[in-house]
Short mmCIF file of C-alpha atoms and ligand atoms in Angstrom, two decimals:
data_model
loop_
_atom_site.label_atom_id
_atom_site.label_comp_id
_atom_site.label_asym_id
_atom_site.label_seq_id
_atom_site.Cartn_x
_atom_site.Cartn_y
_atom_site.Cartn_z
CA MET H 1 -13.63 16.98 -9.22
CA THR H 2 -10.18 16.62 -7.74
CA GLU H 3 -10.15 15.51 -4.15
CA THR H 4 -7.67 16.82 -1.62
CA ILE H 5 -5.81 14.67 0.88
CA LEU H 6 -3.75 15.82 3.82
CA ILE H 7 -1.07 13.44 5.05
CA VAL H 8 0.12 13.80 8.64
CA GLU H 9 3.11 11.54 9.22
CA ASP H 10 6.38 12.37 10.93
CA GLU H 11 8.43 9.57 9.46
CA PRO H 12 9.99 11.13 6.33
CA SER H 13 10.25 7.99 4.19
CA LEU H 14 6.66 6.92 4.89
CA GLN H 15 5.38 10.47 4.36
CA GLU H 16 7.14 10.59 1.02
CA THR H 17 5.85 7.17 -0.08
CA LEU H 18 2.29 8.08 0.87
CA ALA H 19 2.45 11.42 -0.92
CA TYR H 20 3.99 9.89 -4.02
CA ASN H 21 1.38 7.14 -4.32
CA LEU H 22 -1.62 9.37 -3.65
CA LYS H 23 -0.43 12.01 -6.13
CA LYS H 24 0.01 9.27 -8.70
CA GLU H 25 -3.69 8.46 -8.24
CA GLY H 26 -4.55 12.04 -9.20
CA TYR H 27 -5.31 13.50 -5.77
CA VAL H 28 -4.14 16.91 -4.62
CA VAL H 29 -1.81 16.06 -1.75
CA GLU H 30 -0.14 18.02 1.01
CA ALA H 31 1.99 16.44 3.71
CA VAL H 32 3.03 17.67 7.14
CA GLY H 33 5.01 16.05 9.93
CA ASP H 34 3.54 17.23 13.24
CA GLY H 35 0.22 17.83 14.94
CA ARG H 36 0.24 21.62 15.00
CA SER H 37 1.06 21.90 11.32
CA ALA H 38 -1.73 19.39 10.72
CA LEU H 39 -4.32 21.72 12.28
CA GLU H 40 -3.04 24.68 10.31
CA ALA H 41 -2.95 22.77 7.00
CA ALA H 42 -6.38 21.20 7.52
CA ARG H 43 -8.01 24.57 8.23
CA ARG H 44 -6.41 26.08 5.14
CA LEU H 45 -6.94 23.15 2.73
CA LYS H 46 -10.33 21.83 3.90
CA PRO H 47 -9.27 18.37 2.68
CA ASP H 48 -11.71 15.61 1.75
CA LEU H 49 -9.62 13.09 3.66
CA ILE H 50 -6.86 13.14 6.27
CA VAL H 51 -4.36 10.32 6.64
CA LEU H 52 -3.36 10.77 10.26
CA ASP H 53 -0.57 9.04 12.14
CA ILE H 54 -1.07 8.70 15.90
CA MET H 55 2.42 9.14 17.29
CA LEU H 56 3.39 12.66 16.24
CA PRO H 57 5.52 15.46 17.64
CA GLU H 58 3.83 18.55 19.17
CA MET H 59 0.31 17.11 19.38
CA ASP H 60 -0.62 13.46 18.85
CA GLY H 61 -3.05 12.13 16.25
CA PHE H 62 -5.81 11.53 18.84
CA GLU H 63 -5.79 15.21 19.80
CA VAL H 64 -5.62 16.37 16.17
CA ALA H 65 -8.63 14.18 15.29
CA ARG H 66 -10.59 15.41 18.29
CA VAL H 67 -10.08 19.05 17.33
CA LEU H 68 -10.71 18.63 13.61
CA ARG H 69 -13.80 16.44 14.08
CA LYS H 70 -15.58 19.45 15.55
CA GLU H 71 -14.55 21.75 12.73
CA MET H 72 -14.90 19.76 9.52
CA SER H 73 -16.41 16.69 7.94
CA ALA H 74 -13.21 15.36 6.32
CA ALA H 75 -12.88 11.59 6.49
CA ILE H 76 -10.13 10.58 8.92
CA LEU H 77 -8.04 7.50 8.22
CA MET H 78 -5.72 6.84 11.14
CA LEU H 79 -2.43 5.00 11.08
CA THR H 80 -1.85 3.00 14.22
CA ALA H 81 1.27 1.21 15.29
CA ARG H 82 -0.29 -0.91 18.00
CA ASP H 83 -3.40 -3.07 18.24
CA ASP H 84 -4.29 -1.65 21.65
CA GLU H 85 -4.85 1.78 20.09
CA ILE H 86 -7.66 0.53 17.86
CA ASP H 87 -10.48 0.80 20.39
CA ARG H 88 -9.58 4.43 21.03
CA VAL H 89 -9.28 5.13 17.31
CA VAL H 90 -12.72 3.87 16.28
CA GLY H 91 -14.30 4.64 19.62
CA LEU H 92 -16.18 7.46 21.16
CA GLU H 93 -13.09 9.38 21.96
CA VAL H 94 -11.70 9.90 18.48
CA GLY H 95 -14.27 8.61 16.01
CA ALA H 96 -11.95 8.01 13.07
CA ASP H 97 -13.69 6.76 9.94
CA ASP H 98 -11.17 4.00 9.37
CA TYR H 99 -7.71 2.91 10.44
CA LEU H 100 -4.74 0.92 9.21
CA THR H 101 -2.26 -0.86 11.42
CA LYS H 102 1.39 -0.43 10.46
CA PRO H 103 2.93 -1.97 8.48
CA PHE H 104 0.39 -1.86 5.64
CA SER H 105 0.65 -2.15 1.87
CA MET H 106 0.09 0.82 -0.44
CA ARG H 107 -2.57 -1.21 -2.21
CA GLU H 108 -4.47 -1.54 1.05
CA LEU H 109 -4.10 2.15 1.82
CA LEU H 110 -5.36 3.19 -1.63
CA ALA H 111 -8.37 0.89 -1.30
CA ARG H 112 -9.31 2.45 2.04
CA VAL H 113 -8.78 5.99 0.73
CA LYS H 114 -11.01 5.31 -2.28
CA ALA H 115 -13.71 3.73 -0.12
CA GLN H 116 -13.80 6.74 2.22
CA LEU H 117 -13.87 9.29 -0.59
CA ARG H 118 -16.66 7.38 -2.35
CA ARG H 119 -18.62 7.24 0.90
CA GLY H 120 -18.19 11.00 1.32
CA ARG H 121 -19.52 11.63 -2.18
CA LEU H 122 -22.56 9.39 -1.63
CA LEU H 123 -23.28 11.07 1.68
CA ARG H 124 -23.18 14.54 0.13
CA GLU H 125 -25.50 13.41 -2.69
CA GLU H 126 -27.98 11.89 -0.25
CA LEU H 127 -27.87 14.96 1.95
CA GLY H 128 -28.53 17.16 -1.06
CA LYS H 129 -31.51 15.03 -2.05
CA SER H 130 -33.07 14.81 1.40
CA ASN H 131 -32.67 18.56 1.93
CA GLU H 132 -34.62 19.25 -1.25
CA ALA H 133 -37.29 16.63 -0.76
CA ALA H 134 -38.13 16.96 2.91
CA PRO H 135 -36.65 19.95 4.72
CA HIS H 136 -37.91 19.01 8.17
CA GLU H 137 -38.11 15.28 8.06
CA THR H 138 -38.33 13.42 11.33
CA LEU H 139 -38.40 9.65 11.80
CA THR H 140 -40.38 8.61 14.85
CA PHE H 141 -40.46 5.27 16.64
CA GLU H 142 -42.71 5.54 19.69
CA ASN H 143 -40.76 7.78 22.10
CA LEU H 144 -37.65 7.85 19.89
CA SER H 145 -37.34 10.61 17.28
CA ILE H 146 -34.62 11.26 14.73
CA ASN H 147 -34.58 14.76 13.30
CA LEU H 148 -32.74 14.52 9.98
CA THR H 149 -32.36 18.25 9.49
CA ARG H 150 -30.83 18.89 12.88
CA ARG H 151 -29.16 15.47 13.09
CA GLU H 152 -30.68 15.25 16.54
CA VAL H 153 -32.14 12.28 18.38
CA THR H 154 -34.59 12.57 21.24
CA LEU H 155 -35.87 9.92 23.62
CA GLY H 156 -39.01 10.82 25.50
CA GLY H 157 -38.40 14.44 24.52
CA GLU H 158 -34.84 14.49 25.89
CA VAL H 159 -32.01 15.14 23.42
CA LEU H 160 -29.49 12.30 23.40
CA ALA H 161 -25.77 13.02 23.19
CA LEU H 162 -24.81 10.82 20.25
CA LYS H 163 -21.41 10.78 18.60
CA PRO H 164 -21.45 11.24 14.79
CA LYS H 165 -20.98 7.54 14.07
CA GLU H 166 -23.67 6.54 16.58
CA TYR H 167 -26.07 8.91 14.85
CA GLU H 168 -25.22 7.56 11.39
CA LEU H 169 -25.62 3.99 12.60
CA LEU H 170 -28.99 4.69 14.21
CA LEU H 171 -30.20 6.49 11.09
CA PHE H 172 -29.06 3.58 8.95
CA PHE H 173 -30.96 1.15 11.18
CA ALA H 174 -34.03 3.40 11.12
CA GLU H 175 -34.00 3.58 7.33
CA HIS H 176 -33.89 -0.23 7.20
CA LYS H 177 -36.42 -0.98 9.91
CA SER H 178 -37.30 -4.69 10.31
CA HIS H 179 -34.55 -5.79 7.92
CA MET H 180 -31.84 -8.12 9.08
CA LEU H 181 -28.55 -6.28 8.49
CA SER H 182 -25.30 -8.20 8.52
CA ARG H 183 -22.29 -6.67 10.25
CA GLU H 184 -20.45 -6.62 6.93
CA PHE H 185 -23.27 -4.68 5.25
CA VAL H 186 -23.39 -2.19 8.11
CA LEU H 187 -19.61 -1.77 7.96
CA GLU H 188 -19.75 -1.15 4.24
CA ARG H 189 -22.59 1.34 4.33
CA VAL H 190 -21.96 3.23 7.57
CA TRP H 191 -18.18 3.07 7.71
CA GLY H 192 -17.45 2.76 4.00
CA TRP H 193 -15.32 -0.32 4.51
CA ASP H 194 -15.74 -2.38 1.35
CA TYR H 195 -13.57 -5.22 2.57
CA VAL H 196 -13.94 -7.79 5.30
CA GLY H 197 -13.37 -5.39 8.15
CA ASP H 198 -13.32 -5.82 11.87
CA SER H 199 -16.96 -6.35 12.86
CA ARG H 200 -16.10 -5.53 16.48
CA THR H 201 -16.49 -1.91 15.43
CA VAL H 202 -20.18 -2.47 14.69
CA ASP H 203 -20.72 -4.41 17.91
CA VAL H 204 -19.09 -1.71 20.01
CA HIS H 205 -21.22 1.04 18.47
CA VAL H 206 -24.38 -1.05 18.82
CA ARG H 207 -23.57 -1.54 22.49
CA TRP H 208 -23.20 2.21 23.00
CA LEU H 209 -26.43 2.93 21.11
CA ARG H 210 -28.30 0.37 23.17
CA GLN H 211 -27.12 2.01 26.38
CA LYS H 212 -28.66 5.23 25.12
CA ILE H 213 -31.91 4.13 23.49
CA GLU H 214 -32.95 0.84 25.13
CA LYS H 215 -34.99 0.63 28.33
CA ASP H 216 -32.68 -2.14 29.46
CA SER H 217 -29.59 -2.51 27.31
CA ALA H 218 -29.13 -6.08 28.59
CA ILE H 219 -32.50 -7.05 27.07
CA PRO H 220 -32.62 -4.95 23.90
CA THR H 221 -35.96 -4.62 22.12
CA ARG H 222 -35.09 -1.89 19.61
CA ILE H 223 -31.83 -3.13 18.13
CA VAL H 224 -32.02 -6.91 18.38
CA THR H 225 -29.23 -9.34 17.61
CA VAL H 226 -30.05 -11.80 14.85
CA ARG H 227 -28.54 -15.23 15.11
CA GLY H 228 -26.15 -15.80 12.21
CA GLY H 229 -24.38 -12.48 12.38
CA GLY H 230 -26.32 -9.30 12.29
CA TYR H 231 -28.82 -6.87 13.74
CA ARG H 232 -32.41 -5.86 13.15
CA PHE H 233 -33.97 -2.55 14.11
CA GLU H 234 -37.48 -3.07 15.46
CA GLY H 235 -38.36 0.56 15.95
CA1 CA C 1 4.76 8.59 13.94
#
Protein backbone atom coordinates (compact mmCIF):
# COMPACT_ATOMS: atom_id res chain seq x y z
CA MET A 1 0.00 0.00 0.00
CA THR A 2 1.42 3.34 -1.00
CA GLU A 3 1.23 5.98 1.68
CA THR A 4 0.48 9.60 0.93
CA ILE A 5 2.33 12.53 2.46
CA LEU A 6 1.39 16.18 2.30
CA ILE A 7 4.23 18.68 2.73
CA VAL A 8 3.34 22.18 3.91
CA GLU A 9 6.41 24.39 3.70
CA ASP A 10 6.69 27.89 2.28
CA GLU A 11 10.42 27.91 1.75
CA PRO A 12 10.83 26.71 -1.87
CA SER A 13 14.23 25.02 -1.52
CA LEU A 14 13.25 23.11 1.62
CA GLN A 15 9.88 22.16 0.12
CA GLU A 16 11.65 20.81 -2.94
CA THR A 17 14.23 18.87 -0.92
CA LEU A 18 11.54 17.31 1.27
CA ALA A 19 9.40 16.34 -1.73
CA TYR A 20 12.37 14.90 -3.59
CA ASN A 21 13.54 12.75 -0.69
CA LEU A 22 10.09 11.47 0.26
CA LYS A 23 9.23 10.59 -3.35
CA LYS A 24 12.52 8.73 -3.59
CA GLU A 25 11.34 6.58 -0.66
CA GLY A 26 8.28 5.59 -2.68
CA TYR A 27 5.63 7.77 -1.05
CA VAL A 28 2.98 9.67 -2.97
CA VAL A 29 3.86 13.29 -2.22
CA GLU A 30 2.13 16.61 -2.71
CA ALA A 31 3.57 19.91 -1.54
CA VAL A 32 1.94 23.27 -0.85
CA GLY A 33 3.32 26.53 0.49
CA ASP A 34 0.62 28.14 2.63
CA GLY A 35 -1.94 27.29 5.27
CA ARG A 36 -5.10 27.65 3.20
CA SER A 37 -3.79 25.44 0.41
CA ALA A 38 -2.81 22.96 3.12
CA LEU A 39 -6.42 22.62 4.29
CA GLU A 40 -7.67 22.22 0.74
CA ALA A 41 -5.00 19.64 -0.17
CA ALA A 42 -5.44 17.66 3.05
CA ARG A 43 -9.21 17.38 2.57
CA ARG A 44 -8.75 16.23 -1.01
CA LEU A 45 -5.81 13.85 -0.48
CA LYS A 46 -6.64 12.39 2.96
CA PRO A 47 -2.90 11.91 3.53
CA ASP A 48 -1.44 9.39 5.98
CA LEU A 49 1.01 11.99 7.22
CA ILE A 50 1.41 15.77 7.07
CA VAL A 51 4.79 17.46 7.35
CA LEU A 52 3.74 20.87 8.60
CA ASP A 53 5.86 23.98 8.98
CA ILE A 54 4.73 26.44 11.65
CA MET A 55 5.54 29.81 10.13
CA LEU A 56 3.40 29.94 6.99
CA PRO A 57 1.61 32.61 4.98
CA GLU A 58 -2.21 32.88 5.17
CA MET A 59 -2.70 30.62 8.19
CA ASP A 60 0.06 29.33 10.46
CA GLY A 61 0.86 25.68 11.14
CA PHE A 62 -0.73 25.77 14.62
CA GLU A 63 -4.07 26.79 13.13
CA VAL A 64 -3.81 24.27 10.28
CA ALA A 65 -3.11 21.46 12.78
CA ARG A 66 -5.98 22.53 15.02
CA VAL A 67 -8.46 22.43 12.14
CA LEU A 68 -7.22 19.18 10.59
CA ARG A 69 -6.99 17.34 13.92
CA LYS A 70 -10.76 17.51 14.18
CA GLU A 71 -11.31 16.25 10.65
CA MET A 72 -8.81 13.46 10.10
CA SER A 73 -6.45 11.04 11.78
CA ALA A 74 -3.37 11.81 9.66
CA ALA A 75 -0.14 11.86 11.65
CA ILE A 76 1.20 15.40 11.97
CA LEU A 77 4.94 16.01 12.02
CA MET A 78 5.63 19.67 12.70
CA LEU A 79 8.69 21.64 11.71
CA THR A 80 9.63 24.22 14.29
CA ALA A 81 12.21 26.93 14.04
CA ARG A 82 12.40 27.78 17.72
CA ASP A 83 12.68 25.75 20.91
CA ASP A 84 10.02 27.84 22.63
CA GLU A 85 7.41 26.56 20.17
CA ILE A 86 7.85 22.95 21.24
CA ASP A 87 5.53 23.02 24.25
CA ARG A 88 2.73 24.37 22.07
CA VAL A 89 3.46 21.83 19.35
CA VAL A 90 3.25 18.70 21.51
CA GLY A 91 0.83 20.24 23.96
CA LEU A 92 -2.87 20.39 24.42
CA GLU A 93 -3.29 23.16 21.97
CA VAL A 94 -1.98 21.50 18.84
CA GLY A 95 -1.32 17.86 19.65
CA ALA A 96 1.18 17.13 16.90
CA ASP A 97 2.41 13.55 16.81
CA ASP A 98 6.03 14.55 16.50
CA TYR A 99 8.20 17.53 15.65
CA LEU A 100 11.60 18.40 14.26
CA THR A 101 13.52 21.55 15.05
CA LYS A 102 15.15 23.25 12.07
CA PRO A 103 17.76 22.65 10.85
CA PHE A 104 17.40 18.87 10.66
CA SER A 105 18.95 16.18 8.48
CA MET A 106 16.96 14.32 5.83
CA ARG A 107 17.97 11.08 7.52
CA GLU A 108 16.34 12.26 10.72
CA LEU A 109 13.21 13.37 8.91
CA LEU A 110 12.86 10.04 7.09
CA ALA A 111 13.27 8.13 10.35
CA ARG A 112 10.49 10.14 11.98
CA VAL A 113 8.21 9.78 8.96
CA LYS A 114 8.70 6.01 8.92
CA ALA A 115 8.08 5.73 12.65
CA GLN A 116 4.81 7.67 12.40
CA LEU A 117 3.55 5.72 9.41
CA ARG A 118 4.39 2.41 11.10
CA ARG A 119 2.59 3.55 14.24
CA GLY A 120 -0.47 4.45 12.16
CA ARG A 121 -0.50 1.00 10.56
CA LEU A 122 -0.21 -0.76 13.94
CA LEU A 123 -2.99 1.39 15.36
CA ARG A 124 -5.33 0.57 12.49
CA GLU A 125 -4.57 -3.16 12.86
CA GLU A 126 -5.22 -3.08 16.60
CA LEU A 127 -8.42 -1.11 16.11
CA GLY A 128 -9.59 -3.63 13.54
CA LYS A 129 -8.89 -6.49 15.93
CA SER A 130 -10.51 -4.94 18.99
CA ASN A 131 -13.61 -3.99 16.98
CA GLU A 132 -14.07 -7.60 15.92
CA ALA A 133 -13.28 -9.19 19.25
CA ALA A 134 -15.11 -6.97 21.70
CA PRO A 135 -17.47 -4.41 20.21
CA HIS A 136 -18.36 -2.71 23.48
CA GLU A 137 -15.33 -3.22 25.60
CA THR A 138 -14.91 -1.06 28.66
CA LEU A 139 -11.97 -1.04 31.06
CA THR A 140 -12.99 -0.13 34.59
CA PHE A 141 -10.81 0.89 37.53
CA GLU A 142 -13.03 1.73 40.49
CA ASN A 143 -14.76 4.99 39.48
CA LEU A 144 -12.68 5.38 36.30
CA SER A 145 -14.01 3.84 33.07
CA ILE A 146 -12.49 3.76 29.62
CA ASN A 147 -14.93 2.99 26.82
CA LEU A 148 -12.83 1.68 23.93
CA THR A 149 -15.60 1.86 21.35
CA ARG A 150 -16.49 5.46 22.05
CA ARG A 151 -12.95 6.44 23.07
CA GLU A 152 -14.56 8.03 26.10
CA VAL A 153 -13.34 8.21 29.68
CA THR A 154 -15.61 8.77 32.64
CA LEU A 155 -14.75 9.51 36.26
CA GLY A 156 -17.54 8.94 38.73
CA GLY A 157 -19.96 8.89 35.79
CA GLU A 158 -18.79 12.25 34.43
CA VAL A 159 -17.25 12.30 30.95
CA LEU A 160 -13.73 13.72 31.00
CA ALA A 161 -12.54 16.06 28.25
CA LEU A 162 -9.35 14.31 27.19
CA LYS A 163 -7.22 15.29 24.22
CA PRO A 164 -6.42 12.44 21.78
CA LYS A 165 -2.90 11.92 23.13
CA GLU A 166 -4.11 11.96 26.75
CA TYR A 167 -6.64 9.28 25.87
CA GLU A 168 -4.03 7.14 24.10
CA LEU A 169 -1.64 7.50 27.01
CA LEU A 170 -4.28 6.55 29.58
CA LEU A 171 -5.34 3.56 27.49
CA PHE A 172 -1.73 2.47 27.18
CA PHE A 173 -1.30 2.70 30.96
CA ALA A 174 -4.55 0.83 31.51
CA GLU A 175 -3.50 -1.99 29.20
CA HIS A 176 -0.24 -2.32 31.16
CA LYS A 177 -1.64 -2.00 34.66
CA SER A 178 0.90 -2.57 37.47
CA HIS A 179 3.83 -2.64 35.04
CA MET A 180 6.65 -0.18 35.39
CA LEU A 181 6.83 1.68 32.07
CA SER A 182 9.91 3.68 31.20
CA ARG A 183 9.48 7.07 29.55
CA GLU A 184 11.33 5.79 26.49
CA PHE A 185 8.96 2.83 26.14
CA VAL A 186 5.94 5.10 26.49
CA LEU A 187 7.38 7.50 23.92
CA GLU A 188 7.97 4.66 21.50
CA ARG A 189 4.57 3.07 21.87
CA VAL A 190 2.27 6.05 22.33
CA TRP A 191 4.10 8.63 20.24
CA GLY A 192 5.86 6.30 17.82
CA TRP A 193 9.24 7.83 18.55
CA ASP A 194 11.75 5.02 18.10
CA TYR A 195 14.72 7.15 19.09
CA VAL A 196 15.82 8.75 22.31
CA GLY A 197 13.19 11.45 22.30
CA ASP A 198 12.40 14.24 24.66
CA SER A 199 10.85 12.55 27.70
CA ARG A 200 9.42 15.90 28.84
CA THR A 201 6.57 15.14 26.46
CA VAL A 202 5.57 12.13 28.55
CA ASP A 203 5.91 14.04 31.81
CA VAL A 204 3.76 16.90 30.56
CA HIS A 205 0.98 14.56 29.42
CA VAL A 206 1.15 12.58 32.67
CA ARG A 207 0.77 15.83 34.58
CA TRP A 208 -2.33 16.75 32.59
CA LEU A 209 -3.82 13.27 33.02
CA ARG A 210 -3.21 13.39 36.75
CA GLN A 211 -5.04 16.69 37.00
CA LYS A 212 -8.02 15.00 35.41
CA ILE A 213 -8.09 11.55 37.02
CA GLU A 214 -6.36 11.84 40.41
CA LYS A 215 -8.13 12.89 43.60
CA ASP A 216 -5.13 15.04 44.41
CA SER A 217 -2.72 15.42 41.51
CA ALA A 218 0.05 16.40 43.96
CA ILE A 219 -0.21 12.97 45.63
CA PRO A 220 -1.02 10.68 42.70
CA THR A 221 -2.27 7.18 43.48
CA ARG A 222 -3.34 6.08 40.00
CA ILE A 223 -0.34 7.01 37.88
CA VAL A 224 2.63 6.78 40.22
CA THR A 225 6.18 7.84 39.46
CA VAL A 226 8.71 5.04 39.70
CA ARG A 227 12.17 5.95 40.84
CA GLY A 228 14.66 5.29 38.05
CA GLY A 229 12.67 6.84 35.26
CA GLY A 230 9.16 5.76 34.60
CA TYR A 231 5.53 5.40 35.59
CA ARG A 232 3.23 2.68 36.84
CA PHE A 233 -0.54 2.63 36.50
CA GLU A 234 -2.16 1.30 39.67
CA GLY A 235 -5.72 1.38 38.47
CA1 LIG B 1 8.13 28.79 7.09
